[in-house]
PDB file of C-alpha atoms in Angstrom:
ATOM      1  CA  UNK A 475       0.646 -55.958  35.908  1.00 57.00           C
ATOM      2  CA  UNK A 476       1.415 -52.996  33.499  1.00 52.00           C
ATOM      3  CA  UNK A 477       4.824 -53.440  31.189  1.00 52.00           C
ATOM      4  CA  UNK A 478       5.876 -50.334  28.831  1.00 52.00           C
ATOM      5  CA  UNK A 479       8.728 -50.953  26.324  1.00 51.00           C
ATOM      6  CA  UNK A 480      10.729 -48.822  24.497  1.00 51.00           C
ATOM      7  CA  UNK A 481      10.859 -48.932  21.033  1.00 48.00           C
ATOM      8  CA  UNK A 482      14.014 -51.182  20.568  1.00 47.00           C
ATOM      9  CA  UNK A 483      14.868 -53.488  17.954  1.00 50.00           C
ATOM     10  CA  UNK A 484      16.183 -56.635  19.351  1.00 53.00           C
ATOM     11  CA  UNK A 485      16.841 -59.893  19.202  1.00 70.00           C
ATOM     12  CA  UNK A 486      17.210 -60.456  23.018  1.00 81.00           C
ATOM     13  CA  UNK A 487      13.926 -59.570  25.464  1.00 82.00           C
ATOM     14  CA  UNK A 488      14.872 -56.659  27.317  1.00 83.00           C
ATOM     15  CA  UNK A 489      14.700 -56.769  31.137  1.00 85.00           C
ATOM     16  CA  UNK A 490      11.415 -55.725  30.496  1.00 82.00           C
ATOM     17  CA  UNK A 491       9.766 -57.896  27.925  1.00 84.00           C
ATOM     18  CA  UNK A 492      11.756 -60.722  29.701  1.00 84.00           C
ATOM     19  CA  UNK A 493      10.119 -59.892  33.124  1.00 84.00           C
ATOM     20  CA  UNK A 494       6.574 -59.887  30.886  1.00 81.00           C
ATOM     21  CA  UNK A 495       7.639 -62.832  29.436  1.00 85.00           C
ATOM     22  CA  UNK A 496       8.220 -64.980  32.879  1.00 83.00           C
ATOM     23  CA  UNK A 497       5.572 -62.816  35.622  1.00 83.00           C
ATOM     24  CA  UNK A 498       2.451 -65.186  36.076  1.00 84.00           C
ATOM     25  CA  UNK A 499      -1.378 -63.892  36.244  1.00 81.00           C
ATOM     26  CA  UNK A 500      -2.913 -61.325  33.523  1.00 83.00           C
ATOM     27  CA  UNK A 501      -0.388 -58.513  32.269  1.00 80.00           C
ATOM     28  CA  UNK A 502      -1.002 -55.392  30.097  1.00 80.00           C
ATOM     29  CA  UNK A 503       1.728 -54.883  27.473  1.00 76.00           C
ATOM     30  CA  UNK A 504       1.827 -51.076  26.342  1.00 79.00           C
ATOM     31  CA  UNK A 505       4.191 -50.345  23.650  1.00 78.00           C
ATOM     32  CA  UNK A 506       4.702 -48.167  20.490  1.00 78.00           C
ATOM     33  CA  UNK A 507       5.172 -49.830  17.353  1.00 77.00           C
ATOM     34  CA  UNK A 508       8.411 -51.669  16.472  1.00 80.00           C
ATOM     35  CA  UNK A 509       8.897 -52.471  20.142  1.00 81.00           C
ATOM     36  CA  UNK A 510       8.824 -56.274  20.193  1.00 82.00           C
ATOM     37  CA  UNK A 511       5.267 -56.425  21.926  1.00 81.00           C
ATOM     38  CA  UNK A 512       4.161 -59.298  19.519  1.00 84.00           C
ATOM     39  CA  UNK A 513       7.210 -61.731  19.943  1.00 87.00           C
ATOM     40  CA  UNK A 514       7.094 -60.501  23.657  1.00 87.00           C
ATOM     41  CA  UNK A 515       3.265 -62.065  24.030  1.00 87.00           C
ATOM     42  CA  UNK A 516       4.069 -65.194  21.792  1.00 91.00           C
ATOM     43  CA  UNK A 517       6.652 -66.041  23.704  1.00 91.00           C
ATOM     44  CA  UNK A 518       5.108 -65.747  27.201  1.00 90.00           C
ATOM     45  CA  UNK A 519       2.325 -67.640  25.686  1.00 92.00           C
ATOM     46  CA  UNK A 520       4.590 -70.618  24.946  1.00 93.00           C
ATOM     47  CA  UNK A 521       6.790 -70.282  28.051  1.00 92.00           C
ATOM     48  CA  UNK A 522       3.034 -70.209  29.748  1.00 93.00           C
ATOM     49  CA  UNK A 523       1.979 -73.908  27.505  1.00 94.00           C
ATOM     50  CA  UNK A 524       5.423 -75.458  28.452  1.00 92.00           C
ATOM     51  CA  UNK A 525       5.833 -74.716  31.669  1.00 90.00           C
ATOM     52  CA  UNK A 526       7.682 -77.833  33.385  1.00 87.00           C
ATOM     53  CA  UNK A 527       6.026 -77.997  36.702  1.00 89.00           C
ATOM     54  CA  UNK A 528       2.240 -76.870  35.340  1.00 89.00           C
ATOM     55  CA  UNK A 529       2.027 -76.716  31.470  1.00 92.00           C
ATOM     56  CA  UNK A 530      -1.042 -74.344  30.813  1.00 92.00           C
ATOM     57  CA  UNK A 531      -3.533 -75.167  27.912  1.00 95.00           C
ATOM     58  CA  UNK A 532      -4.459 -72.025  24.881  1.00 95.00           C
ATOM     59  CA  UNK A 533      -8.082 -72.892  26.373  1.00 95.00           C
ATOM     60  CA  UNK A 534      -6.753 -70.578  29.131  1.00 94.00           C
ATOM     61  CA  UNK A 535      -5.099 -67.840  27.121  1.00 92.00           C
ATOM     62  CA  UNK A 536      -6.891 -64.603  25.947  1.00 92.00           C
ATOM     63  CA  UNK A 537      -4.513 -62.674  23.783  1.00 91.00           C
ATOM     64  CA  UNK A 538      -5.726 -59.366  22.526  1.00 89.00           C
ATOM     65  CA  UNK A 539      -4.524 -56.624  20.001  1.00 87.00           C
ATOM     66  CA  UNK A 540      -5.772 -54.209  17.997  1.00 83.00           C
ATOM     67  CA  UNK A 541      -5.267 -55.302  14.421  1.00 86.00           C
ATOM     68  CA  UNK A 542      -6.003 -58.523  12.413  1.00 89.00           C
ATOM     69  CA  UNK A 543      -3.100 -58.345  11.162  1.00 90.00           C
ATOM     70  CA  UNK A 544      -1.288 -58.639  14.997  1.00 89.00           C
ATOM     71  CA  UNK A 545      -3.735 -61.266  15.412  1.00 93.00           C
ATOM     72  CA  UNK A 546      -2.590 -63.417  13.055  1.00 94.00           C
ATOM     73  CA  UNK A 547       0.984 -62.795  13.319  1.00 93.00           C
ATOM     74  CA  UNK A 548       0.706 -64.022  16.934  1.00 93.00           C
ATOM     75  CA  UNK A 549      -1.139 -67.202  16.146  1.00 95.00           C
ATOM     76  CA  UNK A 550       0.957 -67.966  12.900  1.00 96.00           C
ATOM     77  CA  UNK A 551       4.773 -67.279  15.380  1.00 95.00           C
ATOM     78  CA  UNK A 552       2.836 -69.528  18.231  1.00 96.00           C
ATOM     79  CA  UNK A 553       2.499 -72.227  15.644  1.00 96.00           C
ATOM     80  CA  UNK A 554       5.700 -71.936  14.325  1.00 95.00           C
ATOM     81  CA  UNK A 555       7.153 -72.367  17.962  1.00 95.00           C
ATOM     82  CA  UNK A 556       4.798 -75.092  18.912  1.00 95.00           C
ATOM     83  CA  UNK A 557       6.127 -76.811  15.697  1.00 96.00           C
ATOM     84  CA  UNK A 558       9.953 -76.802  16.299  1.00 95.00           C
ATOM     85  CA  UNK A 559       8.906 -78.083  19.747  1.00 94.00           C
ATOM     86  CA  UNK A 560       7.125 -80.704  18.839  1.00 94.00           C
ATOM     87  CA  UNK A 561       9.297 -81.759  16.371  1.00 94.00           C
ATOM     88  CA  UNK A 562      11.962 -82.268  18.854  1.00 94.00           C
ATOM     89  CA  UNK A 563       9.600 -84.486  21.469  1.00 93.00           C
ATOM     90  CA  UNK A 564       7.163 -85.670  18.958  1.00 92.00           C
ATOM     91  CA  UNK A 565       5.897 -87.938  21.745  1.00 94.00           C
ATOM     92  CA  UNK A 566       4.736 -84.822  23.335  1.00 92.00           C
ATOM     93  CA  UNK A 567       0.885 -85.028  23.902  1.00 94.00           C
ATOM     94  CA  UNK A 568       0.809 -81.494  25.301  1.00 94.00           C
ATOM     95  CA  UNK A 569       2.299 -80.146  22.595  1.00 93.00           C
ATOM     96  CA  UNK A 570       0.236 -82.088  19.718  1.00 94.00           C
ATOM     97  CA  UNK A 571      -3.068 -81.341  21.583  1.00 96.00           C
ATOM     98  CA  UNK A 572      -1.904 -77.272  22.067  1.00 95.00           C
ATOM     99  CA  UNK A 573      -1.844 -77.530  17.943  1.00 95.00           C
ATOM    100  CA  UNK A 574      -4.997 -78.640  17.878  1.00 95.00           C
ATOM    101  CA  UNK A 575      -6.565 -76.240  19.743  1.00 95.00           C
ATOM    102  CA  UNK A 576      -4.783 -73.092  18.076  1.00 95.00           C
ATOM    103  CA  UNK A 577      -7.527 -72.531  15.757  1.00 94.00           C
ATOM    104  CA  UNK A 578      -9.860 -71.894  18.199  1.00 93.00           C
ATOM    105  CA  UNK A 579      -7.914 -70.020  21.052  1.00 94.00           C
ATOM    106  CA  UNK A 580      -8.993 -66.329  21.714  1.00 94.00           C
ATOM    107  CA  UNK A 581      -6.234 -64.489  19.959  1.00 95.00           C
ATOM    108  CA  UNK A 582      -8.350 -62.158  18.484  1.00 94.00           C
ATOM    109  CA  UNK A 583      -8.468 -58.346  18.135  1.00 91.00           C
ATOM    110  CA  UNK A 584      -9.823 -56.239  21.177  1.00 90.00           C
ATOM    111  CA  UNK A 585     -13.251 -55.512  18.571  1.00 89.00           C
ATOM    112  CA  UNK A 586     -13.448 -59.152  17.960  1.00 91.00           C
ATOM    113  CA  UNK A 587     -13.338 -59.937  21.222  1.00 94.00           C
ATOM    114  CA  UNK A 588     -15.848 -57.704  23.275  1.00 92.00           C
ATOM    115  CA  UNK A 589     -18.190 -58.689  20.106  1.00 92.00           C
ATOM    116  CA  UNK A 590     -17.664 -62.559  21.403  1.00 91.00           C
ATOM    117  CA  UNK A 591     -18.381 -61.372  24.892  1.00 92.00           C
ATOM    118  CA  UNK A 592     -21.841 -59.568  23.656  1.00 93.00           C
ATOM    119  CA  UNK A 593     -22.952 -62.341  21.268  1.00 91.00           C
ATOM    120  CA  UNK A 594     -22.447 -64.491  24.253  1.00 92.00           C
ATOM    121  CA  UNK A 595     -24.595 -62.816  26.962  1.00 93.00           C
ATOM    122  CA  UNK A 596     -26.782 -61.352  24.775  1.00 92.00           C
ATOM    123  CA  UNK A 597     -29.576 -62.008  27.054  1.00 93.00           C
ATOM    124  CA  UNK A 598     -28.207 -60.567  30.019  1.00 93.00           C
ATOM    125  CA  UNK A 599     -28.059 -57.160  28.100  1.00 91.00           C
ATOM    126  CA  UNK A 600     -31.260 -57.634  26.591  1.00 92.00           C
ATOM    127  CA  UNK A 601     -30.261 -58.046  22.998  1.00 90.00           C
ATOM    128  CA  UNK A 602     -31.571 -59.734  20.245  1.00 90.00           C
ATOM    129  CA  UNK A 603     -29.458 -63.136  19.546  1.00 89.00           C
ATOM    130  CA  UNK A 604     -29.166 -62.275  16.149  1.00 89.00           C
ATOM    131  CA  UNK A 605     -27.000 -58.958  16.818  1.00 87.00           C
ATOM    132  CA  UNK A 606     -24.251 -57.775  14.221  1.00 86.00           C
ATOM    133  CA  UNK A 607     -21.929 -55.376  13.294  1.00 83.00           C
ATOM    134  CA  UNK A 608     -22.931 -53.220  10.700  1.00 83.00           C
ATOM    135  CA  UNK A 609     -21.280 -53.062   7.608  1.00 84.00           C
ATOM    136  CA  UNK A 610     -18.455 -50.159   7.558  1.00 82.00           C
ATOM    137  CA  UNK A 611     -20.601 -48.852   4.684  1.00 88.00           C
ATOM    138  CA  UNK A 612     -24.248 -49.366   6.152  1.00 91.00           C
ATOM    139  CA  UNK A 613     -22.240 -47.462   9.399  1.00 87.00           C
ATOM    140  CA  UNK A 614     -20.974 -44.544   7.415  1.00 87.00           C
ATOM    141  CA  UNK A 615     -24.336 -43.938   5.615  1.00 92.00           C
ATOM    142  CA  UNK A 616     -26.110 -44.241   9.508  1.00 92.00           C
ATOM    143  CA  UNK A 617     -23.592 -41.538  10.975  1.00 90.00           C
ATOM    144  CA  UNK A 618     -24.342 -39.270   7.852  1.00 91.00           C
ATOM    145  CA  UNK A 619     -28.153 -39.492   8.135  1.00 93.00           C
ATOM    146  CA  UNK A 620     -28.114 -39.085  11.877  1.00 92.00           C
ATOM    147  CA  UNK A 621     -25.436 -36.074  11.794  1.00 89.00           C
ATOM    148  CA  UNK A 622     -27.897 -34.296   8.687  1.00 92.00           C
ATOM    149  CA  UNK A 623     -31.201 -35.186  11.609  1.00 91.00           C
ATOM    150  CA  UNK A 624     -28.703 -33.219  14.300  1.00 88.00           C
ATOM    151  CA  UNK A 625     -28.167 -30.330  11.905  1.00 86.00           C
ATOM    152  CA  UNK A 626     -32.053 -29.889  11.151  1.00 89.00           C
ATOM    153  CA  UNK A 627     -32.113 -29.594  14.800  1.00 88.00           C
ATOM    154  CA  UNK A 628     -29.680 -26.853  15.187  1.00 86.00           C
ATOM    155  CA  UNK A 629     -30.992 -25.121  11.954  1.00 86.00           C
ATOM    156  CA  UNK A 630     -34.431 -25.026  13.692  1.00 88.00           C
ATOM    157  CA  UNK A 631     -33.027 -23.724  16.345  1.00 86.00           C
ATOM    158  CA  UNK A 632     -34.455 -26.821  18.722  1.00 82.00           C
ATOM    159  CA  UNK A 633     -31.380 -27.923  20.402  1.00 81.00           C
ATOM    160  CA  UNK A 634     -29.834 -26.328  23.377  1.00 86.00           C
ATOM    161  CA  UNK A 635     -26.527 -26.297  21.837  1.00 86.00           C
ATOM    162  CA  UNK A 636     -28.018 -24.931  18.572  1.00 85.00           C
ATOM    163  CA  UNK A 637     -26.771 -21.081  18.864  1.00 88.00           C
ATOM    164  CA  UNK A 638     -23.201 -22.077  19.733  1.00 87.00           C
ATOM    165  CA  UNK A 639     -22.837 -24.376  16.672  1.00 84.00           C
ATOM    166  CA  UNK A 640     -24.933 -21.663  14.712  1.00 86.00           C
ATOM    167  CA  UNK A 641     -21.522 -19.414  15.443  1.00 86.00           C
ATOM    168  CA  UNK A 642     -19.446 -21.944  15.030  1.00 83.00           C
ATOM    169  CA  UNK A 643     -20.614 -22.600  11.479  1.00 86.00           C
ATOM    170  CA  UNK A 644     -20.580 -18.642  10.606  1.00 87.00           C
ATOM    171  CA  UNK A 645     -17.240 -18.197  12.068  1.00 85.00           C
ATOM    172  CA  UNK A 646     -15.104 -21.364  11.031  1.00 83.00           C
ATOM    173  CA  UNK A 647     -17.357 -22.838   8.157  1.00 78.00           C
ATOM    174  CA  UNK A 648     -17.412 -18.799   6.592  1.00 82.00           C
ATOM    175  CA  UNK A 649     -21.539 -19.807   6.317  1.00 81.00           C
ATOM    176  CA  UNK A 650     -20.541 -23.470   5.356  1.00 86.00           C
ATOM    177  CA  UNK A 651     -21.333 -26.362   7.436  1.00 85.00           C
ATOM    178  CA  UNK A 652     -19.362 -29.308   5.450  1.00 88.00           C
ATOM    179  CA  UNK A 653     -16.175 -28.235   7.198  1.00 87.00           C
ATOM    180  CA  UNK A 654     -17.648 -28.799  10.699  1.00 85.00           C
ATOM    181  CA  UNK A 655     -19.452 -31.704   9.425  1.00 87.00           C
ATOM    182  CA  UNK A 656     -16.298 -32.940   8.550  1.00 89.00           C
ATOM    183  CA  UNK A 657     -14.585 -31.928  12.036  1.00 88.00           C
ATOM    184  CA  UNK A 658     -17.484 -33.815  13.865  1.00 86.00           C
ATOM    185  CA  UNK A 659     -16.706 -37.047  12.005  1.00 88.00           C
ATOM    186  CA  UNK A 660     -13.377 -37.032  12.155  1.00 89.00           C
ATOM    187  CA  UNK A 661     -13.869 -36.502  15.754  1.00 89.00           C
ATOM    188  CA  UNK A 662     -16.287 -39.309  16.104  1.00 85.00           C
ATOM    189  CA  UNK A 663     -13.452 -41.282  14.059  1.00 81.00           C
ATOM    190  CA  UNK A 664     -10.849 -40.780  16.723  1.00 78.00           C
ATOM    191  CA  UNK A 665     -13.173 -41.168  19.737  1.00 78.00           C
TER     192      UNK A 665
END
């Protein structure tokens, strides 16, 4: 189920948010910043763990976003709300044992997460267990030396595309090629 929000800042859910707040089964929240999609997910994650007739468990719960920073705001409000709650039914078991397991629910950041996925069936894609993510650094200097291998190319006149960027170069660059270099990784940047 697909919710958009408008960009609204409020206290109260609107009829939206509260519908994405109470629907059951996997939702996609799509919203601009400043909309409420962070207190929206928290707080269908906690209406989800204390639910009266089937309280749900984080073990269940795969919360993604696209920042660390969202990230941890979600986990950090969840605990907060789990908090008040429990401190109002300390006797709560549910409640203590959903603390305990915030640390390690998947509330992670969209990257984070298909990295978990890969790291976890490594061998079904044929990777070596020992993957990783490159270093934004070791990545920059990799996309540099591979982009200067791609110009060679072109300059030698061995790629099929190599006339076109050939023009492209004399035409926009005035001779240059650092301002289509640049246009090619900002390009790669947004992709």
């Amino acid at each position: 189920m697909l919710f958009k929000f408008r960009n609204l800042a409020m206290n109260t859910p609107t009829p939206n948010q509260q519908k994405a707040i109470e629907s059951k089964g996997n939702i996609l929240v799509v919203a601009g910043a400043g909309a409420g999609k962070t207190r929206t997910l928290v707080q269908r994650c906690v209406a989800f763990l204390l639910d009266e007739n089937s309280p749900g468990s984080l073990e269940e719960v795969l919360m993604v976003t696209f920042t660390e920073a969202a990230a941890a705001e979600m986990r950090k409000r969840i605990r907060g709300m789990l908090e008040e709650k429990l401190r109002d039914t300390p006797e709560n078991l549910h409640l203590a044992e959903q603390l305990a397991l915030l640390d390690c629910a998947r509330i992670c950041t969209l990257h984070s997460f298909c990295f978990q996925l890969v790291r976890e069936h490594f061998h079904s894609l044929n990777l070596d267990p020992q993957i990783n993510i490159l270093p934004d650094e070791q990545s920059t200097l990799l996309a540099r030396e591979v982009l200067d291998d791609l110009m060679l190319e072109i300059y030698a006149g061995k790629s099929s595309i190599a006339a076109p960027v050939q023009q492209l170069i004399s035409e926009h660059g005035r001779g240059w090629d650092q301002p289509i270099r640049d246009l090619v990784r900002r390009l790669h940047a947004y992709t």
